[in-house]
Short mmCIF file of C-alpha atoms and ligand atoms in Angstrom, two decimals:
data_model
loop_
_atom_site.label_atom_id
_atom_site.label_comp_id
_atom_site.label_asym_id
_atom_site.label_seq_id
_atom_site.Cartn_x
_atom_site.Cartn_y
_atom_site.Cartn_z
CA VAL A 1402 113.97 41.57 81.40
CA LYS A 1403 115.18 38.71 83.55
CA GLY A 1404 111.94 38.85 85.52
CA GLY A 1405 113.74 39.14 88.86
CA PHE A 1406 116.00 36.15 88.18
CA ALA A 1407 119.79 36.34 88.33
CA THR A 1408 120.18 34.96 84.81
CA PHE A 1409 118.10 34.45 81.67
CA MET A 1410 118.65 30.74 82.09
CA ASP A 1411 117.04 30.78 85.54
CA LYS A 1412 114.12 32.69 84.12
CA GLU A 1413 113.79 30.36 81.16
CA ILE A 1414 113.85 27.28 83.40
CA HIS A 1415 111.00 28.86 85.37
CA ASP A 1416 109.17 29.75 82.14
CA GLN A 1417 108.92 26.08 81.17
CA PRO A 1418 105.43 25.27 82.47
CA GLN A 1419 104.14 28.26 80.51
CA ALA A 1420 106.17 27.36 77.38
CA VAL A 1421 104.57 23.91 77.34
CA ALA A 1422 101.09 25.26 78.09
CA ASP A 1423 101.40 27.83 75.30
CA THR A 1424 102.60 25.20 72.84
CA LEU A 1425 99.52 23.09 73.66
CA LEU A 1426 97.11 26.02 73.60
CA GLY A 1427 94.44 25.76 70.92
CA ARG A 1428 95.88 22.49 69.67
CA ALA A 1429 95.18 19.88 72.33
CA GLY A 1430 91.41 20.03 72.71
CA THR A 1431 89.59 18.96 75.86
CA ASP A 1432 87.39 16.83 73.60
CA GLY A 1433 90.37 14.61 72.85
CA ARG A 1434 90.74 15.96 69.31
CA LEU A 1435 93.88 17.58 67.99
CA GLN A 1436 93.73 20.76 66.05
CA LEU A 1437 96.78 21.67 64.01
CA ASP A 1438 95.44 24.47 61.83
CA GLU A 1439 98.86 25.34 60.51
CA MET A 1440 99.40 21.83 59.14
CA ARG A 1441 99.57 22.87 55.52
CA ILE A 1442 100.67 19.45 54.27
CA LYS A 1443 97.68 17.64 52.72
CA GLU A 1444 96.02 15.00 54.89
CA SER A 1445 96.22 12.58 51.99
CA VAL A 1446 100.01 12.99 52.00
CA LEU A 1447 100.27 12.59 55.77
CA ARG A 1448 98.19 9.40 55.59
CA THR A 1449 100.59 7.79 53.14
CA VAL A 1450 103.88 8.85 54.75
CA ASP A 1451 105.91 5.67 55.22
CA LYS A 1452 108.89 7.11 57.08
CA ILE A 1453 109.62 10.12 59.26
CA VAL A 1454 113.12 11.55 59.53
CA VAL A 1455 113.83 14.10 62.23
CA ILE A 1456 116.78 16.38 61.50
CA ALA A 1457 118.24 18.79 64.04
CA CYS A 1458 121.39 19.74 65.94
CA GLY A 1459 122.32 19.87 69.61
CA THR A 1460 119.50 19.93 72.12
CA ALA A 1461 116.89 20.01 69.35
CA ALA A 1462 118.18 16.63 68.14
CA TYR A 1463 117.49 15.15 71.58
CA ALA A 1464 113.88 16.34 71.26
CA GLY A 1465 113.89 14.30 68.05
CA HIS A 1466 115.14 11.23 69.92
CA VAL A 1467 112.21 11.53 72.33
CA ALA A 1468 109.87 11.95 69.33
CA LYS A 1469 111.05 8.66 67.87
CA TYR A 1470 109.86 6.66 70.88
CA ALA A 1471 106.51 8.43 70.99
CA ILE A 1472 105.69 8.64 67.28
CA GLU A 1473 106.66 5.05 66.50
CA HIS A 1474 104.51 3.82 69.38
CA TRP A 1475 101.47 5.94 68.54
CA CYS A 1476 101.64 5.86 64.73
CA ARG A 1477 103.50 2.65 63.86
CA VAL A 1478 105.57 4.62 61.33
CA PRO A 1479 109.35 4.22 61.38
CA VAL A 1480 111.11 7.33 62.68
CA GLU A 1481 114.80 8.04 62.15
CA VAL A 1482 116.62 10.81 63.97
CA GLU A 1483 119.68 12.28 62.42
CA LEU A 1484 122.03 15.14 63.10
CA ALA A 1485 121.38 17.60 60.28
CA HIS A 1486 125.04 17.87 59.30
CA GLU A 1487 125.34 14.08 58.95
CA PHE A 1488 122.06 13.68 57.07
CA ARG A 1489 123.02 16.14 54.37
CA TYR A 1490 126.28 14.44 53.50
CA ARG A 1491 125.51 10.74 53.49
CA ASP A 1492 123.13 10.30 50.55
CA PRO A 1493 120.09 9.51 52.73
CA VAL A 1494 117.18 7.46 51.40
CA VAL A 1495 114.35 9.97 51.11
CA SER A 1496 111.29 9.88 48.86
CA GLU A 1497 107.94 11.65 48.33
CA LYS A 1498 106.60 9.37 51.06
CA THR A 1499 109.12 10.63 53.61
CA LEU A 1500 108.10 13.31 56.08
CA VAL A 1501 111.16 15.22 57.22
CA VAL A 1502 110.72 17.05 60.52
CA ALA A 1503 113.25 19.83 61.06
CA VAL A 1504 113.51 20.88 64.70
CA SER A 1505 115.20 24.17 65.54
CA GLN A 1506 114.77 26.87 68.15
CA SER A 1507 116.27 29.63 66.05
CA GLY A 1508 115.24 28.40 62.63
CA GLU A 1509 118.60 29.75 61.47
CA THR A 1510 121.02 26.88 62.14
CA MET A 1511 122.87 26.54 58.84
CA ASP A 1512 123.42 22.78 59.18
CA THR A 1513 119.67 22.28 59.57
CA ILE A 1514 118.81 24.71 56.75
CA MET A 1515 121.07 22.79 54.37
CA ALA A 1516 119.47 19.50 55.39
CA VAL A 1517 115.98 20.94 54.79
CA ARG A 1518 117.00 22.04 51.30
CA HIS A 1519 118.50 18.65 50.56
CA ALA A 1520 115.35 16.84 51.74
CA ARG A 1521 113.08 19.00 49.60
CA GLU A 1522 115.28 18.48 46.56
CA GLN A 1523 114.71 14.74 47.03
CA GLY A 1524 110.94 15.28 46.99
CA ALA A 1525 110.27 14.90 50.72
CA LYS A 1526 107.76 17.09 52.52
CA VAL A 1527 109.35 19.11 55.30
CA LEU A 1528 107.56 20.07 58.49
CA ALA A 1529 109.44 22.58 60.64
CA ILE A 1530 109.15 22.64 64.43
CA VAL A 1531 110.58 26.07 65.07
CA ASN A 1532 110.39 28.71 67.80
CA THR A 1533 111.25 31.82 65.81
CA HIS A 1534 108.54 33.24 63.57
CA GLY A 1535 109.53 34.00 60.02
CA SER A 1536 112.94 32.32 60.38
CA THR A 1537 114.65 30.74 57.37
CA ILE A 1538 113.66 27.17 58.24
CA ALA A 1539 110.06 28.27 58.81
CA ARG A 1540 109.98 29.98 55.42
CA GLU A 1541 111.63 27.17 53.50
CA SER A 1542 109.53 24.31 54.86
CA ASP A 1543 106.20 22.98 53.57
CA ALA A 1544 104.53 23.59 56.93
CA VAL A 1545 105.47 24.94 60.36
CA LEU A 1546 104.36 23.82 63.77
CA TYR A 1547 105.57 26.68 65.95
CA THR A 1548 106.72 26.08 69.48
CA HIS A 1549 105.38 28.91 71.58
CA ALA A 1550 108.23 29.09 74.08
CA GLY A 1551 108.75 32.84 73.63
CA PRO A 1552 112.21 34.31 73.01
CA GLU A 1553 115.01 32.19 74.44
CA ILE A 1554 118.02 34.37 75.31
CA ALA A 1555 120.39 32.03 77.18
CA VAL A 1556 122.62 30.30 74.63
CA ALA A 1557 121.99 26.79 75.95
CA SER A 1558 118.43 25.69 75.32
CA THR A 1559 115.96 24.86 78.10
CA LYS A 1560 112.39 26.02 77.57
CA ALA A 1561 112.65 25.65 73.79
CA PHE A 1562 113.60 22.01 74.36
CA LEU A 1563 110.49 21.29 76.41
CA ALA A 1564 108.36 23.10 73.83
CA GLN A 1565 110.00 21.07 71.01
CA ILE A 1566 109.24 17.81 72.78
CA THR A 1567 105.66 18.99 73.30
CA ALA A 1568 105.28 19.87 69.62
CA CYS A 1569 106.64 16.43 68.67
CA TYR A 1570 104.03 14.79 70.91
CA LEU A 1571 101.31 16.87 69.27
CA LEU A 1572 102.54 15.83 65.85
CA GLY A 1573 102.59 12.16 66.86
CA LEU A 1574 99.13 12.22 68.38
CA TYR A 1575 97.79 14.17 65.40
CA LEU A 1576 99.21 11.68 62.91
CA ALA A 1577 97.88 8.79 64.98
CA GLN A 1578 94.37 10.29 64.92
CA LEU A 1579 94.58 11.14 61.24
CA ARG A 1580 95.79 7.72 60.20
CA GLY A 1581 93.41 5.93 62.55
CA ASN A 1582 94.88 3.18 64.61
CA LYS A 1583 93.94 0.62 67.15
CA PHE A 1584 94.98 2.64 70.16
CA ALA A 1585 92.30 5.35 69.91
CA ASP A 1586 91.58 5.20 73.66
CA GLU A 1587 95.24 5.39 74.48
CA ILE A 1588 95.66 8.44 72.22
CA THR A 1589 92.80 10.23 73.99
CA GLU A 1590 94.24 9.33 77.37
CA ASP A 1591 97.77 10.44 76.43
CA LEU A 1592 96.43 13.73 75.12
CA ALA A 1593 94.67 14.33 78.43
CA GLN A 1594 97.89 13.46 80.26
CA LEU A 1595 99.83 15.86 78.03
CA ARG A 1596 97.50 18.67 79.04
CA ALA A 1597 98.36 17.95 82.68
CA MET A 1598 102.11 18.35 82.11
CA PRO A 1599 102.58 22.10 82.77
CA GLU A 1600 101.41 21.68 86.36
CA LYS A 1601 103.75 18.70 86.85
CA ILE A 1602 106.71 20.60 85.41
CA GLN A 1603 105.94 23.41 87.85
CA ARG A 1604 106.19 20.98 90.75
CA VAL A 1605 109.67 19.92 89.64
CA VAL A 1606 110.80 23.54 89.24
CA ASP A 1607 109.44 24.27 92.74
CA ASN A 1608 111.85 21.67 94.09
CA GLU A 1609 114.90 23.45 92.67
CA GLU A 1610 116.58 24.19 96.00
CA GLN A 1611 117.30 20.51 96.65
CA VAL A 1612 119.01 20.21 93.25
CA ARG A 1613 120.94 23.46 93.67
CA ALA A 1614 122.34 22.40 97.03
CA VAL A 1615 123.62 19.13 95.54
CA ALA A 1616 125.12 21.00 92.58
CA ARG A 1617 126.98 23.46 94.82
CA ALA A 1618 128.54 20.58 96.73
CA MET A 1619 129.73 19.02 93.45
CA LYS A 1620 131.37 22.04 91.89
CA ASP A 1621 134.85 20.49 91.85
CA GLU A 1622 133.86 17.19 90.22
CA PRO A 1623 135.91 16.51 87.05
CA THR A 1624 133.39 14.18 85.41
CA VAL A 1625 129.73 13.24 85.72
CA LEU A 1626 127.92 10.36 84.01
CA PHE A 1627 124.22 10.07 83.10
CA LEU A 1628 122.28 6.86 82.55
CA GLY A 1629 118.81 6.46 81.12
CA ARG A 1630 116.77 3.91 79.27
CA HIS A 1631 113.97 4.22 76.67
CA VAL A 1632 112.97 7.93 76.64
CA GLY A 1633 115.29 8.39 79.61
CA PHE A 1634 118.24 7.80 77.26
CA PRO A 1635 117.90 11.10 75.34
CA VAL A 1636 117.26 12.78 78.69
CA ALA A 1637 120.62 11.42 79.89
CA LEU A 1638 122.29 12.75 76.73
CA GLU A 1639 120.72 16.16 77.25
CA GLY A 1640 121.74 16.22 80.93
CA ALA A 1641 125.34 15.57 79.89
CA LEU A 1642 125.20 18.20 77.14
CA LYS A 1643 123.88 20.84 79.55
CA LEU A 1644 126.74 20.16 81.95
CA LYS A 1645 129.36 20.41 79.19
CA GLU A 1646 127.83 23.60 77.81
CA LEU A 1647 127.30 25.44 81.07
CA ALA A 1648 129.88 24.11 83.51
CA TYR A 1649 132.67 22.89 81.17
CA ILE A 1650 132.70 19.56 82.97
CA HIS A 1651 133.34 16.33 81.17
CA ALA A 1652 130.02 14.55 81.04
CA GLU A 1653 128.66 11.58 79.14
CA GLY A 1654 125.23 10.07 78.76
CA PHE A 1655 124.70 6.36 78.20
CA ALA A 1656 121.83 4.01 77.53
CA ALA A 1657 121.54 2.15 80.84
CA GLY A 1658 121.39 -1.20 79.06
CA GLU A 1659 124.75 -0.46 77.46
CA LEU A 1660 126.44 -0.14 80.86
CA LYS A 1661 127.66 -3.73 80.99
CA HIS A 1662 128.96 -3.49 77.41
CA GLY A 1663 131.62 -0.94 78.29
CA PRO A 1664 130.86 2.16 80.36
CA ILE A 1665 130.78 0.26 83.65
CA ALA A 1666 134.59 0.17 83.38
CA LEU A 1667 134.54 3.90 84.14
CA ILE A 1668 132.94 3.45 87.54
CA GLU A 1669 135.27 3.95 90.46
CA GLN A 1670 134.93 5.12 94.04
CA GLY A 1671 133.00 8.40 94.25
CA GLN A 1672 132.13 8.71 90.53
CA PRO A 1673 128.89 10.72 90.35
CA VAL A 1674 126.24 9.10 88.16
CA PHE A 1675 122.78 10.46 87.48
CA VAL A 1676 120.23 7.75 86.76
CA ILE A 1677 116.86 8.53 85.20
CA VAL A 1678 114.54 5.80 86.45
CA PRO A 1679 111.51 4.82 84.35
CA SER A 1680 108.09 4.68 85.94
CA PRO A 1681 107.48 1.52 87.99
CA ARG A 1682 104.01 1.49 86.38
CA GLY A 1683 105.44 1.31 82.87
CA ARG A 1684 105.53 -1.71 80.57
CA ASP A 1685 108.36 -4.12 79.88
CA ALA A 1686 109.93 -4.34 83.35
CA LEU A 1687 112.31 -1.51 82.48
CA HIS A 1688 112.03 -0.14 85.98
CA ALA A 1689 113.48 -3.30 87.53
CA LYS A 1690 116.28 -3.36 84.98
CA VAL A 1691 117.34 0.20 85.74
CA ILE A 1692 117.17 -0.45 89.50
CA SER A 1693 119.55 -3.33 88.97
CA ASN A 1694 121.89 -0.98 87.02
CA ILE A 1695 121.92 1.37 90.03
CA GLN A 1696 122.81 -1.56 92.28
CA GLU A 1697 125.65 -2.56 89.97
CA ILE A 1698 127.26 0.87 89.86
CA ARG A 1699 126.73 1.50 93.55
CA ALA A 1700 128.47 -1.77 94.39
CA ARG A 1701 131.47 -0.37 92.49
CA GLY A 1702 131.51 2.86 94.46
CA ALA A 1703 129.41 5.22 92.30
CA HIS A 1704 127.78 8.21 93.95
CA THR A 1705 124.21 7.75 92.70
CA LEU A 1706 121.94 10.71 91.95
CA VAL A 1707 118.58 9.25 91.10
CA ILE A 1708 115.62 10.84 89.36
CA ALA A 1709 112.55 8.78 90.22
CA GLU A 1710 108.79 9.08 90.47
CA GLU A 1711 107.07 10.08 93.66
CA GLY A 1712 106.17 6.90 95.50
CA ASP A 1713 108.93 4.80 93.90
CA GLU A 1714 110.52 3.46 97.07
CA ALA A 1715 112.54 0.76 95.29
CA VAL A 1716 115.26 3.29 94.45
CA VAL A 1717 115.83 4.44 98.03
CA PRO A 1718 118.28 1.75 99.24
CA PHE A 1719 120.63 2.40 96.30
CA ALA A 1720 120.44 6.18 95.97
CA ASP A 1721 122.73 8.72 97.59
CA GLU A 1722 120.25 11.38 96.50
CA VAL A 1723 116.72 11.09 95.09
CA PHE A 1724 115.13 13.85 93.03
CA ARG A 1725 111.40 13.27 92.78
CA ILE A 1726 109.25 13.80 89.70
CA PRO A 1727 105.45 13.46 89.57
CA GLN A 1728 103.92 10.24 88.29
CA THR A 1729 103.74 10.52 84.52
CA PRO A 1730 103.09 8.11 81.62
CA THR A 1731 106.43 6.78 80.35
CA LEU A 1732 106.41 8.50 76.96
CA LEU A 1733 105.73 11.92 78.48
CA ALA A 1734 108.26 11.64 81.32
CA PRO A 1735 111.11 13.57 79.60
CA LEU A 1736 109.14 16.79 80.16
CA VAL A 1737 109.68 16.38 83.89
CA SER A 1738 112.81 14.24 84.19
CA VAL A 1739 115.08 16.64 82.30
CA VAL A 1740 114.23 19.60 84.52
CA PRO A 1741 116.40 18.64 87.54
CA LEU A 1742 119.31 18.11 85.11
CA GLN A 1743 118.90 21.62 83.69
CA ILE A 1744 118.75 23.11 87.19
CA PHE A 1745 121.78 21.06 88.22
CA ALA A 1746 123.95 22.23 85.31
CA ALA A 1747 122.97 25.88 85.75
CA ALA A 1748 123.53 25.81 89.52
CA LEU A 1749 126.87 24.07 89.22
CA ALA A 1750 128.06 26.59 86.60
CA THR A 1751 126.91 29.43 88.85
CA ALA A 1752 128.79 27.90 91.79
CA LYS A 1753 131.92 27.88 89.60
CA GLY A 1754 131.39 31.57 88.88
CA LEU A 1755 130.70 31.02 85.15
CA ASP A 1756 128.46 32.97 82.80
CA VAL A 1757 125.54 30.57 82.39
CA ASP A 1758 123.78 32.70 79.79
CA GLN A 1759 126.78 33.00 77.50
CA PRO A 1760 129.13 30.04 77.86
CA ARG A 1761 132.53 30.29 76.25
CA ASN A 1762 132.90 29.32 72.58
CA LEU A 1763 129.14 28.88 71.98
CA ALA A 1764 126.67 30.90 69.93
CA LYS A 1765 122.89 30.93 70.19
CA SER A 1766 122.48 30.18 66.54
CA VAL A 1767 125.26 28.84 64.40
CA THR A 1768 124.77 30.34 60.97
CA VAL A 1769 127.75 28.71 59.32
CA GLU A 1770 128.12 25.09 58.25
C1 BG6 B 3026 123.74 25.39 69.25
C2 BG6 B 3026 123.15 25.98 70.51
O1 BG6 B 3026 124.66 26.21 68.68
O2 BG6 B 3026 122.68 25.08 68.35
C3 BG6 B 3026 122.30 24.89 71.14
O3 BG6 B 3026 124.19 26.39 71.38
C4 BG6 B 3026 121.21 24.46 70.18
O4 BG6 B 3026 121.72 25.36 72.34
C5 BG6 B 3026 121.77 24.11 68.80
O5 BG6 B 3026 120.55 23.34 70.72
C6 BG6 B 3026 120.67 24.01 67.77
O6 BG6 B 3026 120.08 25.29 67.62
P1 BG6 B 3026 118.64 25.49 67.01
O7 BG6 B 3026 118.40 26.98 67.01
O8 BG6 B 3026 118.68 24.93 65.61
O9 BG6 B 3026 117.68 24.76 67.87
#
């Protein structure tokens, strides 16, 4: 059942190119058109949606954070992301023009179920992005966009996360096409790039031994920090969550721009910090800003573990270790940049002799509020 791997988590990390390919299958056409047959919410409703609210918990919520960057850019619709248990209890502003997107691997997380019910009571349409067929969230939503990751057995999510992000991209590109916008060429190009992602993810997985060796050497670290900017920010949060869940190490993710507003005080000699570097080909000079963050923390003694694109030589002078990812458009980069962080957490937990498939105190689906 583990396909020759030592743990389900190892297998599921290796399943990721397929999980993304299967989630795209039949939906992302080679002709540049999107086909979401299961989209049972009327096109007229989707055209008039004036706000999208993503609700989810844990890793699924970080998929929602990635979705915000992508959907707002492609569709020019405001997207909020909220933890399901907070949404439900704060009297959120929701109307018939709100599209609520509930993201859940299991479809059985009680916090998310309650938020779905609350949203529907307020008249919102609910689209579920769910991995488990026939689950409660799938049944109670107005429409379901299934992630086709296959069963995920390890408690901490990996392949379902990549499939959730992929489904969010499909939703964003679909809405952009449906609503018609000025970036039609960009949408077609991004769809083509999305179809190329499974092969790129495979290349990152193939490089796992480099990451594992670094993880083994760090098994006694008490704390690890993660920095990212733009879509790299939710990737940093997910990298920290994986390390907490699997290796029971204190870990925190920060927005790189926030560093100087507080977290830089944590940096002392030898502090390991992962930095997710945006593409040097991206807009807005973000790459240069993150490079300067790496310089700042390195000057204060940080041990820098840098995730950067192939060919990005600017990181080399400031990196103790560089993990390469293939060149990818900025919005799609989380599908590759999170993979070394998953491998790192799993390998470090294994080096500590822990049960990576069933970490202490956690359950695969939390069916109580
Ligand atoms: C937690 C799991 O209990 O629930 C996480 O341990 C998961 O891995 C979270 O991300 C949300 O679960 P789901 O099934 O709603 O995606």
